[in-house]
Every structure is written in C-alpha cells, then in structure tokens.
XYZ file of C-alpha atoms in Angstrom:
673
model
C -0.034 0.229 -0.054
C 1.506 3.185 -0.946
C 0.776 6.582 0.916
C 1.111 10.236 -0.597
C 2.580 12.589 1.946
C 1.978 16.374 1.763
C 5.396 16.966 0.771
C 4.957 15.081 -2.375
C 7.004 12.042 -1.647
C 5.509 8.664 -2.349
C 6.590 5.674 -0.001
C 5.588 2.112 0.431
C 5.259 1.883 4.517
C 7.240 4.400 6.724
C 6.258 1.840 9.616
C 9.077 -0.483 8.301
C 11.352 2.161 9.630
C 12.662 3.066 13.552
C 11.693 5.969 15.202
C 14.247 8.824 14.734
C 16.072 9.724 11.530
C 17.150 7.191 9.285
C 19.281 7.677 6.137
C 18.949 5.755 2.977
C 20.995 6.251 -0.192
C 19.152 9.257 -1.423
C 16.519 9.791 1.351
C 16.023 10.963 5.026
C 13.214 9.698 7.061
C 11.973 11.132 10.235
C 9.920 9.778 12.567
C 8.693 10.838 16.116
C 6.237 9.562 18.719
C 4.102 12.326 19.883
C 0.443 11.210 20.025
C -1.109 14.434 22.092
C 0.816 16.718 19.279
C -1.557 18.268 17.085
C 1.180 19.505 14.363
C 4.846 18.719 14.099
C 7.617 19.992 11.714
C 11.131 18.918 11.051
C 13.385 22.041 11.123
C 16.933 21.140 9.170
C 19.430 23.438 10.087
C 22.931 24.282 8.139
C 24.680 24.899 11.370
C 23.785 24.681 15.203
C 23.495 28.380 15.611
C 21.081 28.859 12.961
C 17.673 30.131 14.282
C 15.761 28.901 11.268
C 16.351 26.231 8.341
C 14.476 24.090 6.222
C 10.860 23.266 7.759
C 8.720 20.657 6.721
C 5.501 19.196 8.087
C 5.158 15.853 9.274
C 1.808 13.330 9.233
C 0.501 11.775 12.024
C -0.289 8.086 11.613
C -2.853 6.294 13.646
C -0.378 5.161 16.414
C 0.639 8.563 17.218
C 3.619 8.652 14.996
C 4.582 11.676 13.019
C 6.572 10.720 9.750
C 8.044 11.986 6.559
C 10.570 11.282 3.964
C 12.739 13.555 2.019
C 14.631 12.851 -0.935
C 17.636 14.110 0.127
C 20.562 13.403 2.385
C 21.536 16.190 5.242
C 24.795 14.593 6.740
C 26.871 17.048 8.973
C 23.481 19.111 9.293
C 21.346 19.607 12.529
C 17.814 19.051 13.130
C 14.967 19.541 15.684
C 10.871 19.386 16.124
C 8.732 22.236 16.272
C 5.846 20.521 18.212
C 2.297 22.032 18.571
C -0.140 20.586 21.242
C -3.328 21.619 23.251
C -2.725 24.491 25.123
C -4.625 23.513 28.517
C -3.870 19.912 28.615
C -1.598 19.116 31.738
C -0.482 16.032 30.425
C 1.092 17.523 27.148
C 4.388 20.018 28.056
C 4.986 22.948 25.551
C 7.976 24.753 24.714
C 8.878 27.967 22.466
C 12.092 26.291 21.649
C 12.521 23.462 18.859
C 13.176 19.978 20.656
C 15.673 17.398 19.763
C 15.058 14.011 18.676
C 14.819 11.661 21.752
C 16.679 8.811 19.829
C 19.694 11.086 19.200
C 23.081 9.444 18.936
C 24.547 12.640 18.621
C 23.616 16.123 20.207
C 24.981 19.359 20.015
C 24.099 21.644 23.039
C 24.909 25.083 24.467
C 26.534 25.204 28.208
C 23.285 26.337 29.591
C 20.820 24.504 32.081
C 18.142 24.079 28.957
C 21.348 22.878 26.836
C 19.278 24.089 23.466
C 19.850 20.552 21.936
C 20.061 19.877 18.467
C 20.180 16.285 16.837
C 23.289 16.137 14.308
C 22.992 13.837 11.330
C 26.270 11.829 11.127
C 27.494 9.313 8.573
C 27.384 5.573 10.013
C 30.600 5.093 11.672
C 33.773 3.566 10.082
C 35.645 3.196 13.611
C 38.074 0.428 13.244
C 37.828 -1.516 16.170
C 40.755 -3.732 15.537
C 39.006 -7.158 16.151
C 38.025 -5.866 19.621
C 35.567 -8.140 21.530
C 33.957 -8.132 24.946
C 35.857 -9.159 27.820
C 33.404 -9.834 30.503
C 34.053 -13.088 32.123
C 31.708 -15.911 32.002
C 31.601 -15.953 35.792
C 30.773 -12.367 37.156
C 32.191 -13.578 40.524
C 35.780 -13.120 38.687
C 35.269 -9.480 38.661
C 36.836 -6.705 40.879
C 35.107 -3.691 39.980
C 36.543 -0.141 40.218
C 33.731 2.342 40.342
C 34.641 5.760 39.445
C 33.658 9.018 37.747
C 35.617 9.408 34.806
C 37.059 12.803 35.101
C 38.259 12.264 38.803
C 40.966 10.070 37.658
C 42.564 12.419 35.264
C 41.588 15.950 36.221
C 44.244 16.620 38.990
C 47.717 17.450 37.780
C 48.836 14.370 39.609
C 47.111 12.280 36.967
C 50.083 13.395 34.607
C 47.646 14.042 31.529
C 48.211 16.078 28.284
C 44.790 17.468 28.731
C 43.537 16.346 25.473
C 39.803 15.730 26.740
C 38.754 13.437 29.451
C 38.310 10.551 27.186
C 41.843 10.523 25.738
C 43.079 11.607 29.065
C 41.847 8.544 30.618
C 43.433 6.471 27.834
C 46.817 8.198 27.830
C 47.477 9.441 31.389
C 50.838 8.549 32.769
C 49.675 7.958 36.297
C 45.812 8.362 36.430
C 43.419 6.643 34.029
C 43.977 3.399 32.911
C 47.623 3.046 34.112
C 46.298 3.252 37.629
C 43.536 0.491 36.997
C 46.538 -1.570 35.664
C 48.845 -0.626 38.742
C 46.057 -1.624 41.153
C 45.294 -4.746 39.384
C 41.266 -4.433 39.083
C 39.645 -6.292 35.781
C 36.650 -4.182 35.473
C 35.787 -0.414 35.643
C 32.211 0.968 36.391
C 32.047 4.570 34.975
C 29.426 6.943 36.475
C 26.945 8.133 33.497
C 28.736 8.450 30.350
C 25.138 9.104 28.482
C 24.419 12.844 27.284
C 22.843 14.345 30.365
C 22.155 17.704 31.978
C 25.601 19.051 33.668
C 24.247 22.854 34.031
C 21.848 23.197 36.601
C 19.811 26.583 36.885
C 22.080 29.481 38.509
C 21.764 29.519 42.321
C 19.521 31.833 44.015
C 18.081 33.091 40.428
C 14.809 32.632 38.964
C 14.856 31.589 35.214
C 12.518 32.513 32.743
C 10.568 29.016 32.969
C 9.867 30.145 36.605
C 12.578 27.984 38.338
C 14.608 28.870 41.409
C 17.867 27.066 42.433
C 17.707 27.248 46.074
C 19.475 23.671 46.410
C 22.922 23.895 44.272
C 25.526 26.489 45.005
C 27.498 25.247 42.553
C 24.793 24.967 39.592
C 26.472 21.821 38.485
C 25.089 18.132 37.887
C 28.726 16.726 38.116
C 27.966 13.199 38.560
C 25.546 13.020 35.688
C 22.675 11.278 37.023
C 20.252 13.423 34.755
C 20.115 11.657 31.650
C 19.007 13.998 28.613
C 19.710 11.562 25.692
C 19.960 7.818 26.266
C 21.994 7.110 22.886
C 24.343 9.811 23.000
C 27.988 10.116 24.527
C 28.528 12.823 26.953
C 30.150 15.461 24.729
C 31.642 17.437 27.711
C 34.388 14.634 27.779
C 35.568 15.090 24.356
C 38.801 17.054 23.098
C 36.673 19.884 21.627
C 34.870 20.616 24.820
C 34.433 23.579 26.730
C 33.093 24.179 30.083
C 32.685 28.010 29.498
C 29.277 29.207 29.956
C 27.133 29.535 26.670
C 29.993 27.686 24.991
C 28.746 25.048 22.246
C 29.542 21.653 22.721
C 29.435 18.491 20.529
C 29.987 20.345 17.322
C 32.161 17.223 15.876
C 31.995 13.778 16.186
C 34.941 13.417 18.649
C 33.073 12.020 21.839
C 32.121 9.101 19.868
C 35.278 8.355 18.366
C 37.322 8.945 21.679
C 34.813 7.046 23.838
C 35.409 4.136 21.291
C 39.024 4.353 21.384
C 38.943 4.492 25.153
C 36.955 1.447 25.442
C 38.936 -0.523 22.958
C 42.248 0.480 25.032
C 40.586 -0.755 28.058
C 39.819 -4.357 26.588
C 43.388 -4.311 25.165
C 44.304 -4.295 29.203
C 41.584 -7.171 29.867
C 39.438 -4.648 31.633
C 35.867 -4.839 31.478
C 33.660 -1.652 30.705
C 30.667 -1.036 33.033
C 28.439 1.748 32.301
C 26.073 3.240 34.903
C 22.779 4.233 33.351
C 19.768 6.087 34.285
C 16.209 4.518 32.977
C 14.303 5.442 36.067
C 14.103 8.939 35.529
C 15.240 11.737 33.168
C 16.987 15.066 33.057
C 14.899 17.532 35.084
C 15.730 21.158 34.190
C 16.735 21.046 30.422
C 14.644 20.559 27.407
C 14.401 17.087 27.688
C 12.758 15.595 24.829
C 10.608 12.889 26.470
C 8.623 15.695 28.213
C 8.110 17.658 25.080
C 7.015 14.628 22.613
C 5.110 12.284 24.999
C 5.150 13.292 28.393
C 1.893 11.067 29.344
C 3.242 8.466 28.224
C 7.233 7.941 28.916
C 6.531 9.318 32.689
C 4.172 8.228 35.451
C 2.086 11.106 36.472
C -0.871 11.434 38.730
C -4.334 12.432 38.159
C -3.487 16.289 37.439
C -0.435 15.563 34.883
C 2.253 15.987 37.606
C 5.420 13.890 37.950
C 5.446 11.252 40.077
C 8.690 10.918 42.262
C 9.102 7.888 43.986
C 12.793 7.981 43.015
C 13.090 11.559 44.755
C 15.004 12.839 41.351
C 11.926 14.821 39.915
C 10.193 12.350 37.826
C 9.833 8.702 37.311
C 9.707 7.008 34.051
C 7.050 4.747 33.387
C 9.219 1.569 32.201
C 6.295 -0.714 31.348
C 5.036 1.952 28.336
C 5.418 0.665 25.215
C 7.914 3.352 24.035
C 9.756 3.530 27.113
C 10.624 -0.064 27.165
C 11.663 0.209 23.466
C 13.935 3.144 24.291
C 15.782 1.058 27.337
C 16.089 -1.836 25.288
C 17.145 -0.296 22.009
C 19.713 2.166 24.293
C 21.267 -1.021 25.946
C 21.688 -2.637 22.576
C 23.100 0.255 20.973
C 25.650 0.916 23.743
C 26.783 -2.781 23.361
C 26.846 -3.045 19.722
C 28.343 0.380 18.922
C 30.329 0.936 21.900
C 31.232 -2.727 22.782
C 30.374 -1.912 26.561
C 30.556 -5.164 28.697
C 27.681 -4.627 31.165
C 25.306 -2.040 32.713
C 24.811 -0.726 36.521
C 21.082 0.503 36.484
C 20.424 3.307 39.038
C 17.358 3.330 41.047
C 16.428 0.049 39.404
C 13.592 -0.603 42.058
C 11.502 1.679 39.278
C 12.091 -0.872 36.571
C 9.048 -3.401 35.768
C 9.880 -7.138 35.755
C 8.920 -7.631 32.190
C 11.437 -4.820 31.328
C 14.265 -6.601 33.572
C 13.552 -9.775 31.680
C 13.790 -8.314 28.403
C 16.785 -6.237 28.934
C 18.792 -9.414 29.798
C 17.215 -11.628 27.196
C 18.025 -8.870 24.429
C 21.370 -8.177 25.890
C 22.666 -11.587 25.798
C 21.724 -12.282 22.262
C 24.461 -9.987 21.507
C 26.756 -10.746 24.351
C 25.925 -13.680 26.564
C 28.172 -12.756 29.318
C 26.927 -9.123 29.500
C 26.997 -7.841 33.074
C 23.906 -6.596 34.631
C 23.775 -5.008 38.054
C 20.920 -3.139 39.935
C 20.981 -0.799 42.490
C 17.830 -2.528 43.944
C 15.831 0.270 45.163
C 14.122 3.436 44.663
C 10.211 2.989 44.873
C 10.719 -0.578 46.047
C 13.316 -2.177 47.741
C 13.785 -5.593 45.907
C 17.398 -7.131 45.602
C 15.854 -10.512 46.046
C 13.409 -9.981 43.526
C 16.464 -9.109 40.943
C 18.097 -12.469 42.085
C 14.809 -14.282 41.102
C 15.070 -12.701 37.730
C 19.112 -13.996 37.709
C 20.468 -10.273 38.144
C 23.365 -9.381 40.445
C 22.601 -6.342 42.827
C 24.513 -4.073 45.075
C 24.570 -5.305 48.571
C 23.725 -2.705 51.063
C 23.110 -5.454 53.524
C 26.729 -6.535 53.262
C 27.619 -2.941 53.180
C 25.874 -1.873 56.492
C 26.785 -5.195 58.427
C 30.682 -4.804 57.893
C 31.074 -0.702 57.973
C 27.508 0.180 59.379
C 24.947 2.781 58.014
C 25.915 5.939 59.941
C 29.317 6.664 61.282
C 27.957 8.224 64.453
C 25.219 5.916 65.581
C 25.262 2.847 63.578
C 28.668 1.109 63.211
C 29.060 -2.222 61.695
C 31.570 -5.438 62.283
C 34.684 -3.320 61.570
C 34.383 -1.313 64.487
C 33.502 -4.079 67.059
C 29.850 -3.820 66.659
C 27.347 -6.498 65.403
C 24.436 -4.269 65.978
C 21.334 -5.985 65.064
C 22.817 -8.776 63.443
C 23.439 -12.060 64.670
C 26.609 -14.142 64.406
C 25.013 -16.218 61.866
C 23.953 -13.301 59.796
C 27.475 -11.939 59.609
C 28.621 -15.528 58.459
C 26.100 -15.307 55.931
C 27.284 -12.011 54.612
C 30.652 -13.689 54.129
C 29.092 -16.731 52.270
C 27.089 -14.276 49.750
C 24.194 -13.270 51.438
C 22.422 -16.181 50.537
C 18.679 -16.710 50.781
C 19.228 -19.772 52.771
C 21.021 -18.288 55.593
C 20.193 -15.345 58.330
C 19.597 -11.988 56.984
C 19.630 -13.386 53.420
C 18.740 -12.034 49.791
C 20.100 -14.070 47.122
C 19.870 -17.269 45.601
C 23.604 -17.394 44.445
C 26.493 -15.626 45.318
C 27.082 -14.280 41.936
C 24.049 -11.973 42.676
C 25.896 -10.204 45.540
C 27.863 -7.174 44.763
C 29.645 -6.462 47.964
C 30.879 -3.169 48.481
C 31.953 -0.832 51.384
C 32.161 2.502 49.494
C 30.477 4.091 46.558
C 29.916 7.268 45.023
C 26.932 7.797 47.476
C 27.534 8.852 51.010
C 30.855 9.344 52.844
C 33.898 7.491 51.442
C 35.128 4.455 53.639
C 38.112 6.548 54.838
C 36.047 9.162 55.935
C 33.271 6.894 57.380
C 36.058 5.508 59.452
C 37.265 8.860 60.424
C 34.365 9.965 61.733
C 33.106 7.184 63.352
C 36.522 6.941 65.337
C 36.033 10.593 66.215
C 32.512 12.125 65.615
C 34.009 15.682 65.696
C 35.849 15.145 62.466
C 32.189 15.118 60.901
C 32.293 19.069 61.501
C 35.916 19.773 61.649
C 37.385 22.244 59.259
C 40.651 20.771 57.630
C 43.487 23.242 56.365
C 44.168 21.033 53.642
C 43.134 17.735 52.443
C 46.604 15.934 53.455
C 45.716 16.745 56.755
C 42.480 15.005 56.542
C 43.966 11.978 54.669
C 46.761 10.640 56.599
C 45.306 8.050 58.745
C 46.219 7.048 62.216
C 47.439 3.681 62.816
C 44.002 2.877 64.289
C 42.217 4.105 61.420
C 44.305 2.503 59.453
C 43.903 -0.813 61.175
C 40.394 -0.680 60.796
C 40.658 0.186 56.981
C 42.671 -2.825 56.225
C 40.356 -5.181 58.059
C 37.416 -3.740 56.052
C 39.363 -4.487 52.910
C 40.009 -7.706 53.908
C 36.513 -8.762 54.599
C 35.428 -7.395 51.311
C 38.065 -9.575 49.454
C 37.372 -12.843 51.230
C 33.507 -12.648 50.765
C 31.971 -14.564 48.184
C 30.307 -12.818 45.192
C 31.452 -9.854 42.977
C 33.776 -7.438 44.742
C 33.327 -3.402 44.171
C 35.244 -0.872 45.496
C 35.147 3.033 44.748
C 37.631 5.392 43.405
C 40.372 6.571 45.913
C 39.174 3.570 48.617
C 42.423 2.069 48.026
C 44.449 5.071 49.879
C 41.172 6.130 51.931
C 40.995 9.330 50.360
C 39.194 11.908 52.070
C 36.504 14.192 50.257
C 37.320 17.764 51.781
C 35.075 20.413 50.405
C 37.691 22.756 48.370
C 35.268 25.116 47.258
C 37.205 27.136 44.450
C 34.398 29.428 44.032
C 34.418 30.545 47.772
C 30.575 30.064 47.955
C 30.226 27.171 50.198
C 30.039 27.838 54.061
C 30.841 24.148 54.653
C 34.609 24.548 53.041
C 36.960 22.629 54.586
C 34.589 19.714 55.848
C 34.070 16.349 54.880
C 31.526 15.955 52.165
C 29.112 13.043 52.117
C 27.133 13.970 48.963
C 29.811 15.728 46.029
C 27.552 15.145 43.151
C 27.566 18.971 42.072
C 31.521 19.472 42.752
C 33.430 19.505 39.578
C 36.843 20.374 41.315
C 39.396 18.930 43.835
C 36.791 17.773 46.188
C 36.197 14.731 43.679
C 39.344 14.716 41.667
C 41.787 12.218 42.798
C 45.098 13.520 43.778
C 47.287 10.643 43.196
C 50.089 11.986 45.177
C 48.136 11.232 48.560
C 49.017 7.376 47.896
C 52.262 8.121 49.616
C 50.252 9.246 52.754
C 48.774 5.784 53.134
C 50.852 3.842 50.887
C 50.859 0.876 53.463
C 46.947 0.567 52.943
C 47.341 1.144 49.030
C 49.996 -1.669 48.887
C 47.519 -4.058 51.023
C 44.640 -3.311 48.618
C 47.047 -4.539 45.726
C 48.031 -7.541 47.554
C 44.527 -8.576 48.394
C 43.228 -7.945 44.791
C 46.129 -9.910 43.663
C 45.486 -12.661 46.059
C 41.553 -12.871 45.289
C 42.294 -13.138 41.475
C 44.661 -16.062 42.139
C 42.290 -17.751 44.639
C 38.876 -18.992 43.147
C 38.220 -20.320 46.693
C 37.336 -16.429 47.787
C 35.137 -15.812 44.645
C 32.845 -18.972 44.041
C 33.095 -21.668 46.782
C 29.760 -23.381 47.690
C 28.214 -22.598 51.004
C 29.262 -26.283 52.086
C 33.191 -25.710 50.977
C 33.250 -22.584 54.171
C 33.319 -24.006 57.591
C 33.081 -21.561 60.395
C 34.603 -22.138 63.718
C 33.133 -21.470 67.012
C 34.966 -18.961 69.209
C 33.647 -17.774 72.668
C 33.706 -13.881 71.392
C 31.353 -13.040 68.572
C 33.517 -10.479 67.157
C 36.177 -13.189 66.301
C 34.924 -14.664 63.103
C 37.081 -17.737 61.649
C 36.493 -19.936 58.894
C 38.231 -22.501 56.525
C 37.609 -23.015 52.814
C 37.806 -26.158 51.140
C 39.273 -25.050 47.620
C 38.233 -28.369 45.838
C 34.960 -27.285 44.064
C 36.346 -23.811 43.303
C 39.222 -25.403 41.301
C 41.847 -23.776 43.871
C 45.095 -25.698 44.544
C 45.116 -24.413 48.126
C 42.561 -24.696 51.211
C 42.279 -21.655 53.339
C 42.030 -20.569 56.798
C 40.879 -17.026 57.676
C 40.557 -15.233 60.785
C 38.963 -11.879 61.279
C 39.328 -10.317 64.663
C 36.748 -7.362 64.785
C 37.254 -7.079 68.804
C 39.048 -3.566 68.903
C 40.733 -4.269 72.063
C 41.546 -8.123 72.583
C 44.105 -10.220 70.548
C 42.560 -13.708 69.910
C 44.481 -16.870 69.414
C 43.526 -19.557 66.894
C 44.089 -23.058 66.631
C 45.234 -24.405 63.185
C 44.324 -27.821 61.675
C 47.496 -30.035 61.308
C 50.219 -29.247 58.966
C 52.185 -26.318 57.787
C 50.431 -23.128 56.971
C 51.550 -20.377 54.396
C 50.688 -17.008 56.143
C 49.735 -14.662 52.867
C 47.899 -11.781 54.856
C 48.556 -10.600 58.289
C 47.577 -6.844 60.034
C 50.388 -5.182 57.884
C 50.825 -7.227 54.715
C 48.787 -8.847 52.025
C 49.581 -10.819 48.929
C 49.917 -13.944 46.893
C 53.533 -14.434 48.481
C 53.810 -16.463 51.438
C 55.103 -14.192 54.627
C 55.987 -17.132 57.149
C 55.016 -20.744 57.685
C 53.117 -21.448 60.614
C 52.004 -24.463 62.615
C 49.322 -25.412 65.697
C 48.360 -21.647 66.495
C 48.564 -18.088 65.892
C 47.805 -14.903 67.513
C 45.260 -12.332 65.829
C 45.755 -8.767 66.918
C 42.713 -6.689 67.628
C 40.979 -4.930 64.663
C 42.834 -7.375 62.077
C 42.621 -10.572 60.414
C 44.867 -13.216 58.970
C 44.889 -15.592 55.697
C 46.439 -18.827 55.725
C 46.783 -21.198 53.085
C 47.637 -25.108 52.399
C 48.426 -27.051 49.343
C 45.740 -29.511 48.934
C 46.664 -32.878 48.370
C 45.648 -34.151 44.971
C 43.264 -36.771 46.388
C 41.447 -34.498 49.163
C-alpha cells in the first residue's frame, strides 16, 4: 500500500522504519512519537547556531507517530522538531524552543541549563575496532569492579595527562586513568553516567524565565551525571573539543563517539571490562528533555493532575512498562553494546523498573553478549534485591555494606568497629557466604548475585566514614588542607585494612570506589568561595567538579601501606577462586567465645583452587585472639600489615590475631583431598 505525503513523496510503508532519523542512499526519514501533538514539523539547520532552516511538516499515523520522508540526505546538518499541542492539557508540555530527537545518537548543545539541544545527522561510523571484542568473564564473580567518575581519575595534575579531553586523558594518562587501574590490578571499571546528561543546573538563587529558582545547589552543576538527557548519545563534555565555559557550544564534531570508542578499545586490550552506570528510572529535570516535550503522558508516571510522580526522589519517574519507554530502554542498551562494545551496565535506582522490562533487558543483551554484566541498584520506589535475584540479576548488596561498616558513622557502626549491632553471628557469617537466601538475613539465590561493597559514589568515602566513626568531631571539623584529613592514624589504618580484608574474602562480586585504596578524604575545596562548609568532609559531592572529587594520586604516599594492602588482596583474590565462588558447604565457620572473632576454613576443591584456606577476622577492637590451626604447615599470606599471593612465613598449630585485624593462611591441598 502506497502513501502520498504532503511534501509530494510517495512511499511504500514508513512503519518499516524505526523512530528517529534514518538515512537511506538518497532519502532521509524522520519519525517521532508524540500522540497528543496537533502538529509537528522538522527543521533542518545548516549549522547549530542557525535559528531557522528548512521546515517540513510531518504527518501523523494512527499510532501517534509523526513521519515524513525527504528525497535528500543531510549529513553534517542539524535538526529539531517544532511541536504544537493542546494548550490547556496538563498531560502535554509546551516549549517555544525546537526539541531534539529523543533517539539522537549525537547532539550538539549550549552550556546552559536548558542545553538547547539539536540532533546532528552523522554518517554511519567507520571506526576501526581492530577485532576488539567483549572481555566480561563467564562468571561475574571473577570481577573486581572499580567504580569511578571518569573525570575524577584524570582532572588533577597528579594524574599526569596531556589535557586532550577526558576520554583521551583516561586512555593516555601517565599516572591516572588506565595506568592506575593496571597498577592496582582490578579487571573492571564502572563509569558513572556517560550518556549525555544535564551538567548545568539553573544558576543559584536566580529565578529562570521558566520560573525555576535553584535554592539547593550553590555550584549550579550536576557533576555526577544522574540526569540523563539523551539515552543513545555519549557525553560530549568529555571530548577533546569541549569547553566548560558558560554558553559555549559543545559537541559540534563527532569526537566524543570516536574518543570514547578508542578508550573502550584500550581498556579491553588491558583485559579490563567496561561497565556503564545507566539511568532509566528518571530523566533530566531542568533542560529541554525531549521525552517530556514529545510524550510526557506516555514516558512518565503522572498523577491524576498531570504532575510527575517522584518515588525516585529525582524529580520524575519514567514509566518503564509503557511501550515506547520500554523500547527506548531496550534499544539504548543494545546500542551501547553493539556500537561501543560496552561489557555491562549498572542500573541506577532499578527498583523503578518493571519485571517484564528487566527480563527483556537480559534476554536482548545476552543475544549480543552472553556474558553481559547486569547489576541493579535494587531500590528506588521499592527495595527488591531478592526480586532481582529471582530474575537472575546481580545487585548492590547494602546489607553487606551496613553489616560490615554500618549505616551511619555516628550511631550505626558495623563489624569493623567491633559492633555486630542488630545482626546475629549467623547473619555476619552469611554475609561472607554471599548473603544467601538460605541463611540469616539473606537475599540471593546465588553468591554471583551479590555485589559486595563498602564504598560507592554515594555517602562518605570509607576512609571518611572510619575517621568520623572513631572521632565524631571530624564530621564538623574544618581541615586546613586535604593532606591533614587524608593521612590515617594507626587505628584508622588498622580498621581500613580489616574492612578491605573482609571485602575480598567474601563470596560474590567485589566492588570498590575510586580512592578507597588509600582512604581518600573528600574535603570540600570550594574554589568559587561560595560554600559555607568549605574544609569539611563531604558525603554528597554530586555537584562538585573540582578537587573535592578529583583524585590526587600524590596522596597515595600518605597511606602507602594501605594502598599496598589493597593491591595484595586484589592479587590474592584473582589467584584464589575459593574467595570468589566457593559453595556454602565449602566454608566451615569455627566457634569461638567472642562473637566478634569470625574464623572459617575453605575447602578449595569445588572452586578449582589448588589451596585450602584458613581465615580469621578479629573485629574485637581491644583483644588479641589465638587461633588453633588444623594439622600441618600453613603459609601466612595476609596479616595485619601485609597482603598478597606470596608467603610471609610458615605457621604451625596456632597463631595470634591482633585486635581489629585478620589473617589468611593457606595450605596446598593433597591431590586426592
């Protein structure tokens, strides 16, 4: 069946084309979902700065999709939509500005809280992947994940970069970036959001023309990136041609795509998996987000008056069960896997996601990469890590975090401070086994579903948590410089090492956050002089694009013993499958009078380990405890001071474990054992 359009073009069936802009040999097809709109036109601009261009009307089909075909191609041009709709309908949002395509794979923007995005039409990529492929392991428990903001690892001068854009700097830095990941020994990096987001927020204490007054963010920045504007486009602020100058234009060229692909390829060459933090629970809130201006009532959960529901506490909740929201999520995931070779994803506030979408994500992603890494932050609206385990996903394990370090450094301290709290001894043991549903306080069917962590981008760093837990006055103390805050006392260092040891001997997937390996402090640096909390420790640095967040690699020397301890534990864990994928029956806990003295042996046979292990964790902050070893000679590979895959000394019969410390001993297993 042929269709005659008002622009004079005759086509067979536009429904065979996807939404967005599709370019054929001598034709361009535009398709936009906007069911409440009364008219839609596409405006094609010669340059981003143009205020007018070729304007062509689209026609609406019975599915609420506006479409047209133009017998021409427009590579290296920009386009946006002029959308009109019902004036008094709270379920439709109006804008006097043209709206970019929700499915843009490249957008050009202005450094302004509205962004004024336009979609750039670019030729199909001819990037040379040089036979690159995914490097995610078959068993996710083999991962040691390093969570980081991409800029944090290259922005400080100590990273030794050539200042050629964040993507390039991460790849080429002499000290930071990939080089630091290699030095530490981790095998996966989890980047905070890299999809195009709203970096600029409305100016502080000024009312915008849209009637928004920023009373919450004196920095006027959204540094972390959890306000996604375009789900298919990379962040252009990290490209080599970017600028942070207000009202500067960002993303004229295609460098962001090219440079991010080069970075992923370089990480893969080092055997490092790439995980992207993605935000499908809500969308950017202050810019001209196209989902809001095309089909607000479809993409978002609204109340009866057309107001955004906000169970995620981020301004709006995406309705992931609606047809086009679900399609956008699935197509976006497939896009990043196929076009950028991303190995996996961490889903922000995944408690918002509906289960059908959760299952489809896994099914569609595994068609491309059977070993794709899928990790949920299993809260937001609902707390459901057990549900994600039912659907065979991994989840961040906050029960592990809270049991081992606590939830609040002032009045809810965990095991490493000598406090079991509300946990039973059996619950602590189950955390080490993988927080299994079969045990006390359990969540997961399988230890491979448990992402164990003690620090993430949210909240205090582990180092700051320990500092405040041991001295509550440090929560309000003004530090004259960051070195003063960072350098650990002997007691702080002991507890830091104990926390690291527990993390790396616990079953499941291990995750750490950038700088955790030297207990970095987040001291508010406030280069603009506007923050009354300057010099104090910060637990929420989402808005600070400055040295509060940027990693100073010179600080490693302040706590070099802890840094070496992390390196040794990582090396040992990667060499010892017993610490990653033992069955519950492999782990035998011992009974000691002190419930803070947690000791267990591991039979390494089922995990394929050549060793059996004996681990003792003495969380008592005052008492040294003696352990009685099984018969034979044991190699001590971890104690209160050193960690690694090398033998410190040989031990027989018994060993003393000092307060707030632990040990790992191993013994070669007889071939018939």
